[in-house]
Structure formats: C-alpha cells, structure tokens
Short mmCIF file of C-alpha atoms and ligand atoms in Angstrom, two decimals:
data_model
loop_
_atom_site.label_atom_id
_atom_site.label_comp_id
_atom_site.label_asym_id
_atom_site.label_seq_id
_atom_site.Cartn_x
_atom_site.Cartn_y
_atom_site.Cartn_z
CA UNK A 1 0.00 0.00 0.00
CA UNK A 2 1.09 3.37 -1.11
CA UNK A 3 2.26 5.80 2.14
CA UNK A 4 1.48 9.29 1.49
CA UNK A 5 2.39 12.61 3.88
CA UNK A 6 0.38 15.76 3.93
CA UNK A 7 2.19 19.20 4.03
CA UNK A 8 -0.54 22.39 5.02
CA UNK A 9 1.19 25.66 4.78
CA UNK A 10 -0.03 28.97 6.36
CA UNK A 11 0.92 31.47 8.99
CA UNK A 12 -2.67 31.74 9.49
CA UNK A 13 -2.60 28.06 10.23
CA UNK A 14 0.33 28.08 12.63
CA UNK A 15 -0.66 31.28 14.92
CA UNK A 16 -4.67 29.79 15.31
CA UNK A 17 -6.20 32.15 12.96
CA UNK A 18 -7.96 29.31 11.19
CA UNK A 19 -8.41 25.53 11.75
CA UNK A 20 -6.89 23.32 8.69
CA UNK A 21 -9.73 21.81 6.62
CA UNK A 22 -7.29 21.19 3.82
CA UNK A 23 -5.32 18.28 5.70
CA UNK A 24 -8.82 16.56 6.52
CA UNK A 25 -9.86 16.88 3.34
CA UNK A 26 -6.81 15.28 1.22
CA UNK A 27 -6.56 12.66 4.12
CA UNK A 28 -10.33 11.74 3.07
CA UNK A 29 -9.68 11.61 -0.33
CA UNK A 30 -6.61 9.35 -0.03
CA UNK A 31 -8.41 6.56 1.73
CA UNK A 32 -11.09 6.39 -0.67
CA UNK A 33 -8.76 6.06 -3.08
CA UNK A 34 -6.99 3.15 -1.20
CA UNK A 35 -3.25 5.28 -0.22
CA UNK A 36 -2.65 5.52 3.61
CA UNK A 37 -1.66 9.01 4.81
CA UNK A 38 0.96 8.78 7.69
CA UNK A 39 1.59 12.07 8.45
CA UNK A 40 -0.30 15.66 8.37
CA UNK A 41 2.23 18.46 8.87
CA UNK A 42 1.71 22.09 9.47
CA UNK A 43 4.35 24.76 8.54
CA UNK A 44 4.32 28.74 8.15
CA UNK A 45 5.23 30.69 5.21
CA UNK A 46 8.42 29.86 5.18
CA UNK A 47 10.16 28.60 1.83
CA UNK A 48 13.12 26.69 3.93
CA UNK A 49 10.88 25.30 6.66
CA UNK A 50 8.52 24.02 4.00
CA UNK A 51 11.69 22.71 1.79
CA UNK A 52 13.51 21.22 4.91
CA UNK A 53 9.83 19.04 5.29
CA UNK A 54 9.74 18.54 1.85
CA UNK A 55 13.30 17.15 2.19
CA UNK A 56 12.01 15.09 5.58
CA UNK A 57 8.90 14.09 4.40
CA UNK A 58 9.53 12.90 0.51
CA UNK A 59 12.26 10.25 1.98
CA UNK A 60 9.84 8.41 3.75
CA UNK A 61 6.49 7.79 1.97
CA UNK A 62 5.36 7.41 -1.93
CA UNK A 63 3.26 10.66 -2.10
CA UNK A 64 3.64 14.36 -0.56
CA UNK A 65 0.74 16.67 -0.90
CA UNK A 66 1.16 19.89 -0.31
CA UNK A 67 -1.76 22.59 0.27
CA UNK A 68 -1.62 26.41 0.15
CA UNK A 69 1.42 28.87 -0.45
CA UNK A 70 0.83 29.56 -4.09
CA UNK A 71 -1.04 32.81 -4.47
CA UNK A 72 0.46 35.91 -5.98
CA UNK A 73 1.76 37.41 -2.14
CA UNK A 74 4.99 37.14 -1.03
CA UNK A 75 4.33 35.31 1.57
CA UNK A 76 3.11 32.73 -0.79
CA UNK A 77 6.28 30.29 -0.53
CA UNK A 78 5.07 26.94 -1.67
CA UNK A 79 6.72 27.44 -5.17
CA UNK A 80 10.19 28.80 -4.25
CA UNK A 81 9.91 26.03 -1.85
CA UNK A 82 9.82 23.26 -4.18
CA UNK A 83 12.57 24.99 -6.14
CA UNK A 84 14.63 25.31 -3.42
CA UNK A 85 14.02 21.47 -2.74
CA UNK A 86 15.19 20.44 -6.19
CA UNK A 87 17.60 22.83 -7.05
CA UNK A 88 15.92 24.23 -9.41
CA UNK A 89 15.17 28.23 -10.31
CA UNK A 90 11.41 29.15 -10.49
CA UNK A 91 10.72 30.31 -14.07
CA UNK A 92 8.16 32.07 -15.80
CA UNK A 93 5.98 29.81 -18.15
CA UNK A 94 4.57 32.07 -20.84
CA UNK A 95 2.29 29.28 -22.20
CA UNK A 96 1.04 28.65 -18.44
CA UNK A 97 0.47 32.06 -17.72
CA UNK A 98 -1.99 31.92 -20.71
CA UNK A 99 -3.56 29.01 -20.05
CA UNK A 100 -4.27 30.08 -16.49
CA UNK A 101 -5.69 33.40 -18.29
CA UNK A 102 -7.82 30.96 -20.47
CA UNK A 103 -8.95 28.80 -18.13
CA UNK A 104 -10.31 31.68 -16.34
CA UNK A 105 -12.12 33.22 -18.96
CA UNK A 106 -10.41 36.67 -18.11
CA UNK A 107 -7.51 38.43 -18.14
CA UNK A 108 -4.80 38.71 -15.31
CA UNK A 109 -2.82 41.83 -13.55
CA UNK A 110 1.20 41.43 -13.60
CA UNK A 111 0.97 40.90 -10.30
CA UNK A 112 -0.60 37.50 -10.45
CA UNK A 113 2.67 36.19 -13.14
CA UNK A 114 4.19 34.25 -9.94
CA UNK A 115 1.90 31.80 -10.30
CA UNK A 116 2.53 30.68 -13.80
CA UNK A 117 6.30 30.18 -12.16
CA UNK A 118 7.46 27.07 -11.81
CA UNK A 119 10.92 24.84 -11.88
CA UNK A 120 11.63 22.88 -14.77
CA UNK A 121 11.17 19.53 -13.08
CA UNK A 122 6.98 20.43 -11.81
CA UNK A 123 4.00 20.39 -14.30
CA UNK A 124 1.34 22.41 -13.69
CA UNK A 125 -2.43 20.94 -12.73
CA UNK A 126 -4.90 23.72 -13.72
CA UNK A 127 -7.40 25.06 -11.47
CA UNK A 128 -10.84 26.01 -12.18
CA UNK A 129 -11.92 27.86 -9.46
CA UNK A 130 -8.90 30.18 -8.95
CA UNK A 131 -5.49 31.97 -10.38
CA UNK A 132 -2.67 29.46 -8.24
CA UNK A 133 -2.59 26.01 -10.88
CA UNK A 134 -1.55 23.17 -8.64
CA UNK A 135 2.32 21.64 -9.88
CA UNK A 136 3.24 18.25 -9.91
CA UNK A 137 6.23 16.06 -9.96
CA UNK A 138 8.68 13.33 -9.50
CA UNK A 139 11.31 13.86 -7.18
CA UNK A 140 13.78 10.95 -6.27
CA UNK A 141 10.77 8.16 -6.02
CA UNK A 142 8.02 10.18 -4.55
CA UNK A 143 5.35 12.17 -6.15
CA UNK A 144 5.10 15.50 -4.83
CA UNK A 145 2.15 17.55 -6.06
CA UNK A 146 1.06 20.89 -4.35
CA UNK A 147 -2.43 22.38 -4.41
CA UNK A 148 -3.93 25.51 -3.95
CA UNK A 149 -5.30 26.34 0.27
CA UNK A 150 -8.45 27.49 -0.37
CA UNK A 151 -10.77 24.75 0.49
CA UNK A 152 -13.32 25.14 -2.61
CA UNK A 153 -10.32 25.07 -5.05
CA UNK A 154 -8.63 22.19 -3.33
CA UNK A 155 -11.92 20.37 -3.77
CA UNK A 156 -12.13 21.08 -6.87
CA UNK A 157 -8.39 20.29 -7.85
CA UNK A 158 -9.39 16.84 -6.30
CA UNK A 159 -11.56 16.17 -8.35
CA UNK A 160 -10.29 17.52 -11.64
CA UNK A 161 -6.84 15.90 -11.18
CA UNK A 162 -7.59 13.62 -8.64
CA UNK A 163 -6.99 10.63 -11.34
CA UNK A 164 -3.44 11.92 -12.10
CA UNK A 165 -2.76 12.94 -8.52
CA UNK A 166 -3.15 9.21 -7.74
CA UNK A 167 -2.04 7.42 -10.85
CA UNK A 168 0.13 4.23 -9.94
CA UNK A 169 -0.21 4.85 -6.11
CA UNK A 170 -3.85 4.15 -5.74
CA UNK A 171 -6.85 3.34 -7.16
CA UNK A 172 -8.57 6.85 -7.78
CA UNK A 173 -12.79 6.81 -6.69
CA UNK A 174 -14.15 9.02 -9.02
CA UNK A 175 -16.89 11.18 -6.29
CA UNK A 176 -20.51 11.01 -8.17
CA UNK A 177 -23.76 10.72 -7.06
CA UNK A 178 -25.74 8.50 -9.33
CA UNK A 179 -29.41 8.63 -10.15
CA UNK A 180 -32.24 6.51 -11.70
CA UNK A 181 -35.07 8.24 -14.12
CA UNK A 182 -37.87 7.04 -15.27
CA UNK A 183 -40.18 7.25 -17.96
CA UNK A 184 -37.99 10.36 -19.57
CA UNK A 185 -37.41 10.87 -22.95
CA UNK A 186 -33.33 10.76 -23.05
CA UNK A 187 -33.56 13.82 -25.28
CA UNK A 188 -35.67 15.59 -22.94
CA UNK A 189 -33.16 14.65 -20.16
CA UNK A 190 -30.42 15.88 -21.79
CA UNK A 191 -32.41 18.85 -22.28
CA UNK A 192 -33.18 19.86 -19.06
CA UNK A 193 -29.53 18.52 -17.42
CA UNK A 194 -27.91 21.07 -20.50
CA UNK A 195 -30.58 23.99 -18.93
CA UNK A 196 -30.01 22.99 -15.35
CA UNK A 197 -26.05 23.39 -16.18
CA UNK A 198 -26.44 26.78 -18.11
CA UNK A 199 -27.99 28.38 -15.70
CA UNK A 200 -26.24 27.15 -12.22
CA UNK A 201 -22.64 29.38 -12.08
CA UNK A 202 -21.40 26.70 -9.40
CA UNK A 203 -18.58 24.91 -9.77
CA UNK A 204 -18.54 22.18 -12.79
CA UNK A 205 -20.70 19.55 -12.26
CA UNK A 206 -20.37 17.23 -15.33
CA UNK A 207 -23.21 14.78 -16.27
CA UNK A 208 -23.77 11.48 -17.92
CA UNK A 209 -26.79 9.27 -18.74
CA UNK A 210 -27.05 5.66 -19.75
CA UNK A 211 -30.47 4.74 -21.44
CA UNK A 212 -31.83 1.17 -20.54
CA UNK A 213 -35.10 -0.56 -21.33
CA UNK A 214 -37.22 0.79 -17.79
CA UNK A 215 -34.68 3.50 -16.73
CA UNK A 216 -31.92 6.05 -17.69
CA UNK A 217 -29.15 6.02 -15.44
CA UNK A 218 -27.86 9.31 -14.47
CA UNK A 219 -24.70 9.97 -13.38
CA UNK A 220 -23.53 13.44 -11.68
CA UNK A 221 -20.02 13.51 -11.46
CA UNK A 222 -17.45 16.46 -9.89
CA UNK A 223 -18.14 19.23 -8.33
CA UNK A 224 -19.32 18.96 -4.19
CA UNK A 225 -22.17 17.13 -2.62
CA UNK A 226 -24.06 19.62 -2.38
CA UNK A 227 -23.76 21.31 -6.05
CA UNK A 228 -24.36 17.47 -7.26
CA UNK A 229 -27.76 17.77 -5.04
CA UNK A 230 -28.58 20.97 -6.03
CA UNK A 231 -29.12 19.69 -9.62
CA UNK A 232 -30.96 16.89 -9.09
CA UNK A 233 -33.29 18.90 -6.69
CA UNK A 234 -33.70 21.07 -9.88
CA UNK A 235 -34.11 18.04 -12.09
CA UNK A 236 -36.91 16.52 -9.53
CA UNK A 237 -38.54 19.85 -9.80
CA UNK A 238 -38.83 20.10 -13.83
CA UNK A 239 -39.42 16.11 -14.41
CA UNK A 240 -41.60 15.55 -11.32
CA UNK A 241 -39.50 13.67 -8.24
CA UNK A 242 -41.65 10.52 -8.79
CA UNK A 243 -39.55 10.17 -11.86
CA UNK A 244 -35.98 10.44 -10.31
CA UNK A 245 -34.97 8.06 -7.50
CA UNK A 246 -31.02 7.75 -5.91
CA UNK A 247 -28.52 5.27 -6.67
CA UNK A 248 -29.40 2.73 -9.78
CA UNK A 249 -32.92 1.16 -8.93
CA UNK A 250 -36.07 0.71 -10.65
CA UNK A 251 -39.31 2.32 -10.47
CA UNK A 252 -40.82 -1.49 -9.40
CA UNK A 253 -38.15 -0.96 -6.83
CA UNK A 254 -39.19 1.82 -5.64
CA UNK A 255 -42.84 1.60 -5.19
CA UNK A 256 -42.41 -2.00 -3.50
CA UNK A 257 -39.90 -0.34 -1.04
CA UNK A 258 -42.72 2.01 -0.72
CA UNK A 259 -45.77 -0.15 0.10
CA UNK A 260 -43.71 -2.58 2.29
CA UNK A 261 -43.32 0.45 4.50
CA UNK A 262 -46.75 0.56 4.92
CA UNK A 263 -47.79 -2.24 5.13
CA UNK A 264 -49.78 -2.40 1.39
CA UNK A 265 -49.81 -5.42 -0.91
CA UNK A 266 -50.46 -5.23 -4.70
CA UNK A 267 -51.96 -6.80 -7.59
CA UNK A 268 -52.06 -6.13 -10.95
CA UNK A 269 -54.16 -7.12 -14.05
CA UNK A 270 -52.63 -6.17 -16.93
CA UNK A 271 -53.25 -6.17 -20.98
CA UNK A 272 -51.46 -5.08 -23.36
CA UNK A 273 -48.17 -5.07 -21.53
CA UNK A 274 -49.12 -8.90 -21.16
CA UNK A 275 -47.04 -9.27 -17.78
CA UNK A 276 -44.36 -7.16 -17.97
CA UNK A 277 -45.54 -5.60 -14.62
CA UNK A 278 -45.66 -8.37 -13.32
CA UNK A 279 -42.17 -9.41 -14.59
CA UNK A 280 -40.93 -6.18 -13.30
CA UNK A 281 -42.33 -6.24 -9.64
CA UNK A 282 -40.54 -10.22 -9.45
CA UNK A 283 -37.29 -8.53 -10.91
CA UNK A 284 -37.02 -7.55 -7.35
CA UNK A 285 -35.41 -9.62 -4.80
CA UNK A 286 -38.18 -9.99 -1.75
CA UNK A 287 -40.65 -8.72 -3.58
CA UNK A 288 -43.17 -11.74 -2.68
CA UNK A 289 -44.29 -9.96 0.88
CA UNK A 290 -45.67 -7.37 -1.41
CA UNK A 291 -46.15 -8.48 -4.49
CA UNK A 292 -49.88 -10.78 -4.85
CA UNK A 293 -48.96 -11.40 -8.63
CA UNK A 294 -50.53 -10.48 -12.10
CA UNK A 295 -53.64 -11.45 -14.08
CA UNK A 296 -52.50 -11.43 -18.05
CA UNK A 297 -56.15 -10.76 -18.89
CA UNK A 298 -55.67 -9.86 -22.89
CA UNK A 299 -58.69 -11.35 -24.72
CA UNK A 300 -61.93 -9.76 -23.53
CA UNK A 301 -63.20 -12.89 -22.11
CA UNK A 302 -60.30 -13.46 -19.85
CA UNK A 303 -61.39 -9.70 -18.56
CA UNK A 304 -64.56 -10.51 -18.48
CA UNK A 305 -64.66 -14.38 -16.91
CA UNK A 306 -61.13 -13.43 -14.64
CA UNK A 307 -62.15 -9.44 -13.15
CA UNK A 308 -65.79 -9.77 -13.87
CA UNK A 309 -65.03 -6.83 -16.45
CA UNK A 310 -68.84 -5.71 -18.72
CA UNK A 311 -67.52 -2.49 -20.28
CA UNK A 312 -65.74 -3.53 -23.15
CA UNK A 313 -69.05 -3.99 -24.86
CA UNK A 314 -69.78 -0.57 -24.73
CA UNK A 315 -67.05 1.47 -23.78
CA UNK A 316 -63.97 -0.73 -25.73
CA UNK A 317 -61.46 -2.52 -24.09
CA UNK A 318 -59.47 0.27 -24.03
CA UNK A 319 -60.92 2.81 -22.07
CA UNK A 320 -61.45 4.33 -18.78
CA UNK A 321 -64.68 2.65 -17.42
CA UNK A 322 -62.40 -1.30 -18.41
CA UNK A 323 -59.58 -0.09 -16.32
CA UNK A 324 -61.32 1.15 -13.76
CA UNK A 325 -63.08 -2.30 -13.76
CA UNK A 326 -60.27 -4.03 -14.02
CA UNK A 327 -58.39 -2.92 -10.98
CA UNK A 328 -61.33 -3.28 -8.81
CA UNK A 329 -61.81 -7.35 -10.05
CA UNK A 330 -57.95 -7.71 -9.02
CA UNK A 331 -58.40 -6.39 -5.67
CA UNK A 332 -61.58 -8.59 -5.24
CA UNK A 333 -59.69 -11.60 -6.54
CA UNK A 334 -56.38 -10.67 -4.29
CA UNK A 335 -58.17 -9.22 -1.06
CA UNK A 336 -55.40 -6.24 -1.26
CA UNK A 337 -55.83 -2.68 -1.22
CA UNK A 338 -53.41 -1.75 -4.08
CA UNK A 339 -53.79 -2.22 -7.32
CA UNK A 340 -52.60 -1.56 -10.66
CA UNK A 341 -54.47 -2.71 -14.58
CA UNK A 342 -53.67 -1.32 -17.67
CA UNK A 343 -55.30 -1.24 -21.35
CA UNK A 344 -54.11 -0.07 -24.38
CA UNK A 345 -53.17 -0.06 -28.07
CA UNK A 346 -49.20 -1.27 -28.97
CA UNK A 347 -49.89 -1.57 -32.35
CA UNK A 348 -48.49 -2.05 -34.50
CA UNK A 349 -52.48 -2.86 -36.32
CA UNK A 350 -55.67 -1.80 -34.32
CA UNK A 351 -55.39 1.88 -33.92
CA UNK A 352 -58.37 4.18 -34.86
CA UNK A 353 -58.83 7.77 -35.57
CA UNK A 354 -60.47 8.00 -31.71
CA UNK A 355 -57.95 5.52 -30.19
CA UNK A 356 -54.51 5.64 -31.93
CA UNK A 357 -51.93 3.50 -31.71
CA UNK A 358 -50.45 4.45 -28.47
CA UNK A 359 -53.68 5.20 -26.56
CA UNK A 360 -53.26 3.74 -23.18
CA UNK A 361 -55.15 3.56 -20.35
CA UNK A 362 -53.85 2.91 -16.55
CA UNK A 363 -55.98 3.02 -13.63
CA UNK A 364 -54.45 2.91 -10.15
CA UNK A 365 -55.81 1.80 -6.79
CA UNK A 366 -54.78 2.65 -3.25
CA UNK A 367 -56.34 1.95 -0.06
CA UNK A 368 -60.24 2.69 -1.63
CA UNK A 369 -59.65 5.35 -4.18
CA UNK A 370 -58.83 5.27 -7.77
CA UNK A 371 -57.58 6.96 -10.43
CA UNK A 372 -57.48 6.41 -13.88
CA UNK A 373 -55.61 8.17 -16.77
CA UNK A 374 -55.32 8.40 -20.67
CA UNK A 375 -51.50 8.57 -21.70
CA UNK A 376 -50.44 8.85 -25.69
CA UNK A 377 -47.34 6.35 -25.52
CA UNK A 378 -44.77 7.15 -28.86
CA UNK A 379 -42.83 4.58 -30.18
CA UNK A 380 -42.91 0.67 -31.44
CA UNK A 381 -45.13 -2.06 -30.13
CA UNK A 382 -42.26 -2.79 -27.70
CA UNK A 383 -41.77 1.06 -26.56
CA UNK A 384 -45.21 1.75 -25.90
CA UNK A 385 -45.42 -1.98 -23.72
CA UNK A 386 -42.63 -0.96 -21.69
CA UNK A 387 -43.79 3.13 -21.23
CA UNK A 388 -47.11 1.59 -20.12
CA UNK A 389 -45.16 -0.71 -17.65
CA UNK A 390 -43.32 2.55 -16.23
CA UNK A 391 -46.04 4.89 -16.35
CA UNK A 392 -48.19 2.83 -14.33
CA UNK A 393 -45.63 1.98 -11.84
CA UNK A 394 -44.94 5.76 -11.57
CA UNK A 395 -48.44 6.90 -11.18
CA UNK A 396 -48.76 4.23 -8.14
CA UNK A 397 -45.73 5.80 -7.05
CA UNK A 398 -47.32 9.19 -7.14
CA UNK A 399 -50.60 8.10 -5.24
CA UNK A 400 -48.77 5.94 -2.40
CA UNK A 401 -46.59 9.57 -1.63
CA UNK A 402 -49.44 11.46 -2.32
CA UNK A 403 -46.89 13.32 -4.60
CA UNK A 404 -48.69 15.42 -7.46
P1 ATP B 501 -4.76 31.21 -3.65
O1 ATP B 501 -3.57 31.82 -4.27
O2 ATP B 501 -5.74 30.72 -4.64
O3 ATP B 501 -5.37 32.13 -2.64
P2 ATP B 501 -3.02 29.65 -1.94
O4 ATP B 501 -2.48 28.36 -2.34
O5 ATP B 501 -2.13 30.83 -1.96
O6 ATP B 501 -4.30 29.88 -2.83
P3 ATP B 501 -3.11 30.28 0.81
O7 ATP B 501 -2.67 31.66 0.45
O8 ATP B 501 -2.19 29.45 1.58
O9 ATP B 501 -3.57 29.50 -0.49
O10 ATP B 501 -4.47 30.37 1.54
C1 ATP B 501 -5.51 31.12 1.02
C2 ATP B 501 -6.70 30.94 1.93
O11 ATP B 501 -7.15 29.60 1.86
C3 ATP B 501 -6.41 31.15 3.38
O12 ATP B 501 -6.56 32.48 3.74
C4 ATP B 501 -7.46 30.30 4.05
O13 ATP B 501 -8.66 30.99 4.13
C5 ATP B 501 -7.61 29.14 3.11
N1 ATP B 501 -6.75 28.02 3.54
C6 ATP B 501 -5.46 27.80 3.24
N2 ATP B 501 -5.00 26.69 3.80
C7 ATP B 501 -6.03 26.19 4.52
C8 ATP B 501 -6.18 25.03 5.34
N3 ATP B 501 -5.18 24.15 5.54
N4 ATP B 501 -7.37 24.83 5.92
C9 ATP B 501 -8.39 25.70 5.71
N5 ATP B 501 -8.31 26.79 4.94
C10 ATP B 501 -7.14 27.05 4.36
#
C-alpha cells in the first residue's frame, strides 16, 4: 500500500487564525482512493521550513501533498519552496500564464505572473476555481504535487486531477452521485440537465446518462455534494420527483420499497403489456411480501370471466370505465388494497382515428380510491409496452406519496 504525507502551509494556520480543513480533506480523499496518509504536517510561510519538510517528508512515503502557499503574495512560498528542494530556479511559463488566463475566462494583472512560475522539473495541474494552478512532480521516487489552500479550489483540484494525482499509487474513486429516471425521454433529459447546467454558475458539475429498457441512469459527477444535489433537486422539480430516485434502482423498486413500509400489498391485471408488470415487480429480490402477482387478462373474455369486467361492450377494451373495472376485479380476486391494470393499443395494427396506436389507459388503486388516466405512448409495439409498464408503476408511485 502506497504511504502518502500531507504538508498544510499557512501562517494563518500556525498562529490559530484558522483551523486546517485542507489536511482533513486530502486525508479523506486518499483513503477512498486506497493510499494511507501517515503524516499531516503544518508549517508557516516559510520557503526553507517548507523545503527542509519537503526534504524530511519525501524520503519516507510514496506521495507528498502539499496545500496552500501559491497565491500571488509574497508570503506565498510553496513554489520557491519546491525549487529550493530540487535545485531548481522558479521560471516564468509564458504558455502557463496563458492558459491560467484561459482557463479563467479573463484576463490577469502582472501581479498574479508568480503563479505561472514554476521549476523545470513540476507540471502544472490547472485550477478552475482560482489563479494558483496546482504543480506536480517526481522527485527521487516520490510524487510531490502541491495544491492551492483554499478549500473550494482544493476540492475542486481533487476532483479535476484527482486521477493523475493518484495514478500508480492508488486506485482513484471518481466522487458522483448517481441517479435513476424514469419514464424520460433521453432527449428531454439531456435537455433539461444542459438547462439545469447553463444556468447554475457553481462549480462544474459534469453529467452522464445511460439509457436502458425501464430506466436512464444518471450519473452526476465532480463538483461537491451539495452542487451534485442541487441539480438533481432542480431536475426533480422540472421532471416531477416521482420520476428520479437515488442510486441505480427501478421504479418497481421503488414503489415496493414504498408499500412494504406501509404495510400495502399489490396486484395487478394487466393487458397489453401482457405481464411485464408483473415481470418487473418479481425482478425484485423480496418482492413476494408485497407483491400478490398479475392477471394477463388480454382477450376480452379473460377480462370478463377473470375481473368480472362488462364495459368492453360498450365502452372498448381500451378505455377508462375497463380499467377502472379491471383494478377493482384484481383487488376482489387478491383481497389487497393496491392495485394496478392497464389497457391499451401497442400496435403495430388496431389503432383508430379515436384511439390511436399508443392510446393507453392505466388506472391505479390505493387503499379505496382510484384513479385512472389516458396517456399517448410514442414509439414501437415494444416502446409503448414498456412506457405503459413505467407509467403505471410511476403513477402508483405518485398516489402511495401522495406526490402530485
Ligand atoms: P490562492 O492563491 O488561490 O489564494 P493559496 O495556495 O495561496 O491559494 P493560501 O494563500 O495558503 O492558499 O491560503 C488562502 C486561503 O485559503 C487562506 O486564507 C485560508 O482561508 C484558506 N486556507 C489555506 N489553507 C487552509 C487550510 N489548511 N485549511 C483551511 N483553509 C485554508
């Protein structure tokens, strides 16, 4: 296992004037990424202290990380420091000092060239949130790399660079937050995450999805926890949080989590998605304590001599009052007070001017009240049978939270 030593440097640190969050913070991230920190130091502004435990420090462990020191002030050692160390002058990098400038998005005063100074043998690590880049380098079988004080810049240097900053030493653990979605257009995900991103001037949060057949995996990578939980509170709020749920899960999941907390069981009768509800509920480990099962009722005499369902004369088997029918012969049949049927159209033959192909109805049942909805499914046969499984799964969802 890789040994690393920690190196925070500030005046401010040494005479009390603030408490080191930096040390705790790189000390964190090592672990996670499997490197054992032996040793946090804490020196002043001091570019011969801070070489001499440079000196100490890089003979005894595979790593040195070294925070704050590398503003514009001159009392801002870090840099001479590490030249001192190595023996090496601190030059000006021309191509640095524009990058910083681009990276930025703005132009610098003279007085902030130190920090595109550097000795030959460090490379710089940009930084996104501030002028000082973070340097890295090889010295005599350790790694040293230094990184800006400020906590919010550290952070985000640890996340940027965090893969290089640990390369061969450790196995870096890339800090996300993951999400599930469901029943989302990708396009319209995109969409919103794109809007959501434009208009938030926080740090960079970048994002990622992964389309599968009941779900889009969302992935919210960089930035801190609580920028990554800003914008899913912001997607929740334009999608509807019955659609977005943490971690990678389902929506059957979900609402069985749900109605095992209290204390609900559920039965479905289903049609034209022919037991894929039912298929989806048993996808999930446990799910027999909540789970009664599903009636494939998809001729109208199975409706009719299964649910006791006499609308479809009338009113079509796709329609409101045959849902609504439906879900009440289910919970007559399974003595349980949540239920779940769905009608509709999945083409690609049968649609009609009135009822296109697409035209789906859901009704939903929950301790003695009911509600039943039209939804205009796009797609294939196999698109609109697995929307249909979804939707109905999320509109459960939405009565069992009472979320609207
Ligand atoms: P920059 O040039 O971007 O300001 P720097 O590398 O020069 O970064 P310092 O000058 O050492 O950083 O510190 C700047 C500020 O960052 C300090 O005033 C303090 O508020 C904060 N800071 C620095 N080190 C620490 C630390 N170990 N713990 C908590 N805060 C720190």
């Amino acid at each position: 296992v890789s040994k690393a030593n920690i190196i925070c440097v500030g005046d401010e640190l040494l005479h009390g004037a603030i408490a080191d969050r930096d040390g705790a913070m790189v000390a964190s991230f090592l672990r996670r990424s499997g490197i054992v920190a032996t040793r946090i130091v804490m020196v002043g502004d001091d570019y011969r202290a801070i070489a001499a435990e440079l000196a100490a420090a890089s003979a005894r462990c595979d790593l040195l990380v070294v925070t704050g020191g590398l503003g514009p002030t001159s009392d801002d050692q870090t840099r001479d420091a590490l030249g001192f160390f190595v023996g090496q002058a601190v030059e000006f990098d021309e191509e640095l000092w524009m990058e910083i400038q681009r990276t930025l998005g703005r132009k610098l005063r003279g007085s902030n060239r130190s920090q595109a100074c550097r000795p030959a043998l460090f490379s710089p690590l940009l930084n996104a949130r501030g002028t000082a880049p973070g340097l890295i380098g090889e010295v005599g079988g350790c790694r040293v790399v230094a990184l800006p004080g400020p906590p919010g810049e550290l952070q985000g240097m640890l996340d940027n660079h965090g893969e290089t900053i640990v390369a061969g030493l450790g196995e870096y653990v890339r800090i996300d937050s993951v999400f599930s979605v469901f029943g989302v257009p990708e396009s319209r995900l995109e969409d919103a995450m794109r809007d959501i991103s434009r208009e938030s001037d926080s740090d960079r949060v970048e994002w990622h999805t992964r389309a599968e057949p009941y779900r889009i995996v969302l992935r919210l990578a960089g930035g801190t926890e609580e920028s990554r939980a800003e914008r899913s509170a912001e997607l929740a709020r334009r999608i509807g949080p019955q659609r977005l749920a943490a971690d990678e899960t389902t929506i059957a999941a979900v609402v069985i989590d749900e109605l095992r907390v209290r204390g609900l069981r559920l039965a479905a009768a289903e049609s034209c998605t022919g037991g894929m509800i039912g298929s989806l509920l048993t996808s999930v480990p446990g799910a027999s304590d909540v789970f009664w099962g599903s009636c494939v009722t998809y001729a109208n005499d199975a409706k009719d001599r299964v649910l006791d369902v006499r609308s479809v004369a009338e009113h079509g088997a796709v329609s409101e009052e045959t849902v609504r029918e439906m879900v009440g012969g289910v919970l007559r049949l399974a003595g349980v007070s949540a239920g779940i049927a769905v009608s509709g159209i999945a083409g690609p033959d049968g649609g009609t001017d009135e009822k296109p192909v697409g035209t789906v109805w859901i009704a939903c049942a929950l301790e003695g009240k009911v509600a039943a909805e039209r939804f205009q499914l796009p797609g294939d046969r196999d698109r609109i049978r697995r929307s249909a499984t979804v939707e109905a799964l999320v509109m459960l969802r939405v009565m069992i939270g009472g979320i609207v």
